[in-house]
Every structure is written in structure tokens, then in C-alpha cells.
mmCIF file of C-alpha atoms in Angstrom:
data_model
loop_
_atom_site.group_PDB
_atom_site.id
_atom_site.type_symbol
_atom_site.label_atom_id
_atom_site.label_comp_id
_atom_site.label_asym_id
_atom_site.label_seq_id
_atom_site.Cartn_x
_atom_site.Cartn_y
_atom_site.Cartn_z
ATOM 1 C CA MET F 5 1.444 -16.778 22.471
ATOM 2 C CA SER F 6 1.866 -13.085 21.677
ATOM 3 C CA LYS F 7 -0.842 -10.491 22.066
ATOM 4 C CA LEU F 8 -1.118 -10.307 18.270
ATOM 5 C CA GLY F 9 -1.466 -14.091 18.030
ATOM 6 C CA ILE F 10 -4.290 -14.108 20.569
ATOM 7 C CA LEU F 11 -6.072 -11.243 18.804
ATOM 8 C CA PHE F 12 -5.681 -12.936 15.443
ATOM 9 C CA ALA F 13 -6.981 -16.255 16.856
ATOM 10 C CA LEU F 14 -10.031 -14.461 18.286
ATOM 11 C CA PHE F 15 -10.589 -12.775 14.933
ATOM 12 C CA ALA F 16 -10.377 -16.134 13.118
ATOM 13 C CA LEU F 17 -12.772 -17.769 15.597
ATOM 14 C CA THR F 18 -15.293 -14.936 15.248
ATOM 15 C CA PHE F 19 -15.028 -15.197 11.485
ATOM 16 C CA ALA F 20 -15.485 -18.994 11.520
ATOM 17 C CA LEU F 21 -18.575 -18.814 13.760
ATOM 18 C CA SER F 22 -20.384 -16.391 11.457
ATOM 19 C CA TYR F 23 -23.242 -18.097 9.620
ATOM 20 C CA GLU F 24 -23.335 -16.053 6.454
ATOM 21 C CA VAL F 25 -20.195 -14.127 5.709
ATOM 22 C CA ASN F 26 -19.760 -12.672 2.270
ATOM 23 C CA GLU F 27 -16.603 -10.993 1.025
ATOM 24 C CA GLU F 28 -17.829 -7.502 1.950
ATOM 25 C CA ASN F 29 -18.623 -8.556 5.536
ATOM 26 C CA SER F 30 -15.291 -10.352 5.758
ATOM 27 C CA ASN F 31 -13.461 -7.157 4.847
ATOM 28 C CA ASN F 32 -15.463 -5.252 7.457
ATOM 29 C CA TYR F 33 -14.477 -7.788 10.154
ATOM 30 C CA GLU F 34 -10.823 -7.451 9.183
ATOM 31 C CA ASN F 35 -11.028 -3.650 9.133
ATOM 32 C CA ASP F 36 -12.693 -3.567 12.579
ATOM 33 C CA PHE F 37 -10.045 -5.961 13.866
ATOM 34 C CA LEU F 38 -7.235 -3.829 12.428
ATOM 35 C CA ASP F 39 -8.696 -0.539 13.684
ATOM 36 C CA ASN F 40 -8.487 -1.839 17.260
ATOM 37 C CA LEU F 41 -4.857 -2.928 17.057
ATOM 38 C CA GLU F 42 -2.135 -0.868 18.669
ATOM 39 C CA ASP F 43 0.460 0.461 16.198
ATOM 40 C CA SER F 44 3.086 -2.162 17.039
ATOM 41 C CA GLU F 45 0.505 -4.935 16.658
ATOM 42 C CA PHE F 46 -0.736 -3.446 13.364
ATOM 43 C CA ASN F 47 2.793 -3.344 11.956
ATOM 44 C CA ASP F 48 3.395 -6.948 13.106
ATOM 45 C CA TYR F 49 0.136 -7.955 11.406
ATOM 46 C CA LEU F 50 1.155 -6.287 8.139
ATOM 47 C CA GLU F 51 4.594 -7.882 8.242
ATOM 48 C CA THR F 52 2.980 -11.290 8.789
ATOM 49 C CA LYS F 53 0.344 -10.703 6.119
ATOM 50 C CA ASP F 54 2.896 -9.428 3.587
ATOM 51 C CA ASP F 55 5.573 -12.100 4.134
ATOM 52 C CA ASN F 56 4.913 -13.569 0.678
ATOM 53 C CA GLU F 57 4.650 -10.212 -1.086
ATOM 54 C CA ASP F 58 7.493 -8.269 -2.652
ATOM 55 C CA ASN F 59 6.870 -5.077 -0.678
ATOM 56 C CA ASP F 60 9.517 -2.926 0.961
ATOM 57 C CA LYS F 61 8.395 -1.449 4.277
ATOM 58 C CA GLU F 62 9.767 1.355 6.373
ATOM 59 C CA GLU F 63 8.093 2.928 9.378
ATOM 60 C CA LEU F 64 8.218 6.693 9.817
ATOM 61 C CA GLU F 65 6.556 9.149 12.146
ATOM 62 C CA ASN F 66 5.506 12.660 11.274
ATOM 63 C CA TYR F 67 4.248 15.454 13.501
ATOM 64 C CA GLU F 68 1.807 17.817 11.839
ATOM 65 C CA ASP F 69 0.932 21.279 13.047
ATOM 66 C CA ASN F 70 -2.653 21.611 14.100
ATOM 67 C CA ASP F 71 -4.858 24.699 14.073
ATOM 68 C CA HIS F 72 -6.482 23.702 17.396
ATOM 69 C CA SER F 73 -4.738 25.431 20.335
ATOM 70 C CA GLN F 74 -1.079 24.532 20.789
ATOM 71 C CA GLY F 75 -0.150 20.992 19.976
ATOM 72 C CA TYR F 76 0.304 18.573 17.151
ATOM 73 C CA ILE F 77 -1.166 15.428 15.719
ATOM 74 C CA LYS F 78 1.114 12.412 15.661
ATOM 75 C CA THR F 79 0.832 10.587 12.350
ATOM 76 C CA LYS F 80 2.401 7.191 11.716
ATOM 77 C CA TRP F 81 3.191 6.160 8.157
ATOM 78 C CA LEU F 82 4.118 2.730 6.862
ATOM 79 C CA LYS F 83 6.171 3.099 3.667
ATOM 80 C CA ARG F 84 5.563 0.370 1.113
ATOM 81 C CA THR F 85 6.511 -0.436 -2.467
ATOM 82 C CA ALA F 86 4.169 -2.243 -4.838
ATOM 83 C CA ARG F 87 4.783 -3.357 -8.425
ATOM 84 C CA ALA F 88 2.739 -4.730 -11.325
ATOM 85 C CA CYS F 89 4.061 -5.998 -14.647
ATOM 86 C CA GLU F 90 2.708 -4.469 -17.860
ATOM 87 C CA GLY F 91 -0.840 -5.610 -18.588
ATOM 88 C CA ASN F 92 -1.644 -6.383 -14.932
ATOM 89 C CA ASN F 93 -3.477 -4.442 -12.252
ATOM 90 C CA LEU F 94 -1.650 -2.935 -9.299
ATOM 91 C CA ILE F 95 -3.768 -3.169 -6.154
ATOM 92 C CA ILE F 96 -2.944 -0.977 -3.171
ATOM 93 C CA ASN F 97 -4.639 -1.524 0.198
ATOM 94 C CA CYS F 98 -4.204 0.392 3.415
ATOM 95 C CA TYR F 99 -6.049 -1.553 6.092
ATOM 96 C CA GLY F 100 -8.291 -0.093 8.734
ATOM 97 C CA GLN F 101 -8.818 3.643 8.584
ATOM 98 C CA ARG F 102 -5.439 4.309 7.008
ATOM 99 C CA LYS F 103 -5.260 6.339 3.787
ATOM 100 C CA ILE F 104 -2.878 6.104 0.829
ATOM 101 C CA LYS F 105 -0.277 8.824 0.289
ATOM 102 C CA VAL F 106 1.623 8.232 -2.974
ATOM 103 C CA ILE F 107 5.217 9.537 -2.939
ATOM 104 C CA TYR F 108 6.653 7.930 -6.092
ATOM 105 C CA ALA F 109 5.326 6.241 -9.209
ATOM 106 C CA ASN F 110 7.011 5.109 -12.398
ATOM 107 C CA TYR F 111 5.667 3.188 -15.373
ATOM 108 C CA GLY F 112 8.633 2.053 -17.417
ATOM 109 C CA ARG F 113 11.728 0.080 -16.540
ATOM 110 C CA THR F 114 14.554 0.942 -14.151
ATOM 111 C CA SER F 115 15.759 -2.600 -13.419
ATOM 112 C CA SER F 116 16.240 -5.651 -15.612
ATOM 113 C CA ARG F 117 15.485 -7.926 -12.626
ATOM 114 C CA ILE F 118 11.875 -6.799 -12.078
ATOM 115 C CA CYS F 119 9.151 -8.290 -14.316
ATOM 116 C CA SER F 120 11.747 -9.893 -16.573
ATOM 117 C CA GLY F 121 9.879 -13.206 -16.959
ATOM 118 C CA ASN F 122 10.611 -14.933 -20.256
ATOM 119 C CA PHE F 123 11.510 -11.693 -21.966
ATOM 120 C CA ASN F 124 14.841 -10.529 -23.306
ATOM 121 C CA THR F 125 17.416 -10.305 -20.506
ATOM 122 C CA ASP F 126 19.099 -7.374 -22.266
ATOM 123 C CA LEU F 127 16.261 -5.063 -21.277
ATOM 124 C CA PRO F 128 17.254 -1.402 -21.014
ATOM 125 C CA LYS F 129 17.949 -0.300 -17.455
ATOM 126 C CA LYS F 130 16.512 3.228 -17.748
ATOM 127 C CA CYS F 131 13.111 3.987 -19.191
ATOM 128 C CA ASN F 132 10.882 6.097 -17.039
ATOM 129 C CA ASN F 133 7.804 8.235 -17.061
ATOM 130 C CA GLN F 134 7.801 9.433 -13.467
ATOM 131 C CA LYS F 135 6.002 12.754 -13.888
ATOM 132 C CA ARG F 136 2.971 11.354 -15.718
ATOM 133 C CA SER F 137 2.999 8.158 -13.642
ATOM 134 C CA LEU F 138 2.938 10.058 -10.353
ATOM 135 C CA LYS F 139 0.082 12.295 -11.544
ATOM 136 C CA GLU F 140 -2.017 9.318 -12.739
ATOM 137 C CA VAL F 141 -1.469 7.172 -9.634
ATOM 138 C CA ARG F 142 -2.094 10.058 -7.235
ATOM 139 C CA SER F 143 -5.360 10.893 -8.997
ATOM 140 C CA LYS F 144 -6.565 7.290 -8.602
ATOM 141 C CA CYS F 145 -5.188 6.483 -5.130
ATOM 142 C CA SER F 146 -4.286 9.425 -2.877
ATOM 143 C CA GLY F 147 -6.540 9.800 0.162
ATOM 144 C CA ARG F 148 -8.307 6.472 -0.407
ATOM 145 C CA SER F 149 -7.972 3.278 1.609
ATOM 146 C CA SER F 150 -7.559 1.160 -1.533
ATOM 147 C CA CYS F 151 -7.242 1.548 -5.286
ATOM 148 C CA VAL F 152 -6.568 -0.378 -8.483
ATOM 149 C CA VAL F 153 -4.349 0.967 -11.266
ATOM 150 C CA GLN F 154 -3.771 -0.827 -14.557
ATOM 151 C CA ALA F 155 -0.115 -0.993 -15.613
ATOM 152 C CA SER F 156 -0.621 -0.259 -19.291
ATOM 153 C CA ASN F 157 0.403 2.011 -22.148
ATOM 154 C CA GLY F 158 -3.240 3.086 -22.379
ATOM 155 C CA VAL F 159 -3.051 4.637 -18.908
ATOM 156 C CA PHE F 160 0.527 5.951 -18.843
ATOM 157 C CA GLY F 161 1.580 6.272 -22.480
ATOM 158 C CA ASP F 162 4.523 4.333 -23.897
ATOM 159 C CA PRO F 163 7.780 5.837 -22.589
ATOM 160 C CA CYS F 164 9.927 3.120 -24.224
ATOM 161 C CA PHE F 165 8.317 1.523 -27.255
ATOM 162 C CA GLY F 166 8.947 -2.207 -27.594
ATOM 163 C CA THR F 167 10.156 -2.640 -24.011
ATOM 164 C CA TYR F 168 8.236 -4.744 -21.479
ATOM 165 C CA LYS F 169 7.472 -2.343 -18.637
ATOM 166 C CA TYR F 170 6.174 -2.387 -15.072
ATOM 167 C CA LEU F 171 4.496 0.043 -12.694
ATOM 168 C CA GLU F 172 6.267 0.718 -9.407
ATOM 169 C CA VAL F 173 4.571 2.759 -6.687
ATOM 170 C CA ARG F 174 5.937 3.846 -3.315
ATOM 171 C CA PHE F 175 3.333 4.957 -0.837
ATOM 172 C CA TYR F 176 2.506 5.360 2.824
ATOM 173 C CA CYS F 177 -0.471 4.094 4.758
ATOM 174 C CA GLN F 178 -1.246 7.037 6.995
ATOM 175 C CA LYS F 179 -3.376 7.060 10.129
ATOM 176 C CA LYS F 180 -3.795 10.114 12.291
ATOM 177 C CA HIS F 181 -3.495 9.503 15.988
ATOM 178 C CA HIS F 182 -4.748 11.348 18.994
ATOM 179 C CA PHE F 183 -4.186 15.053 19.503
ATOM 180 C CA ILE F 184 -1.297 15.771 21.829
ATOM 181 C CA GLY F 185 -1.628 19.110 23.620
ATOM 182 C CA ILE F 186 1.273 21.122 24.929
#
């Protein structure tokens, strides 16, 4: 059994032995569990947790300059894509102490394959509102560990009247690591 499997089993056992666990406490247990994972274990956990979700993931590292002496802070980002069809809420969660950094948002339609449902298959392929979408999503999500954004004309305007739209957001879950001195 892998290290992640053992940690997850211990987490599940601790959770099961709790007498009164409400949803808020449950989230705190998960966050504490996730905060103590090494990066590779955290990424494995997310990949396992998100197996049934339609999220694209890409791992990147960034080195930021730091005002303190000579050195840098290593920051690891997990790039993800989340979507919500018109009329639904888009929920973004960065687990543990990670914070959301939104890099792209569009409320409209750029693909006929996403959120097509029982609607007309001849949906236009280009209908976007990236500038306003990015501003709205960043104002609701950037720097937070989670957020909810409604995919609606009321929030983003109607960039393509009569077309069934969706909200697509690309973001990173960012966690600053230890200071590395030179």
C-alpha cells in the first residue's frame, strides 16, 4: 500500500471514529490532512479525488523573488480547468492552505461539445466575453481557498443572445513553500 493510501486510510479511520462530525468539522479534518501531505502525495490525492471530474490539470513551479535577504520562495501551482453550464453554479476549491489564482475565464461558447445537452447541435463555435468574465471571476475567487460563481447572463451579460452558454475558468491552486536562502 502506498504512503498516500496509508495516510488516506488513517484519515478515514479518524473520521469514522469521531462521535459528532458535522460538515464544517469534516472539512477541517480534510484540510488538516491535506496540509500535512507532501506535494507529490497532495497531487496524487487530487488526481484520485478528481478522477470523475472534467478538470484538466498541469503542474508548474514558479520561483518568486523575496525581499528577505537573498533567496526565493518556491511556489507550486496546480493548473485546473472548471466549467459550469448556463444557470448552474461553478464551484472552485483549492484544498488545504492553497489559494486560487484565476488565469482565464470565459462566459459564452467556444466549443459545441461542452454543455451541449439536448440543445441544438449547430451551436456557434465562437461567442466569448473573456474580458468581463475574467474581471468578474477574479473579483469573486482570486486569493481565496474556495468560491462559487453563477454561470448566468445576470452576472456576465449576454455575449450571444439566444445561445446556450457555459462558464469556463482556468486557475491555479497556489501554495507557498519554505524560503530557500542562497
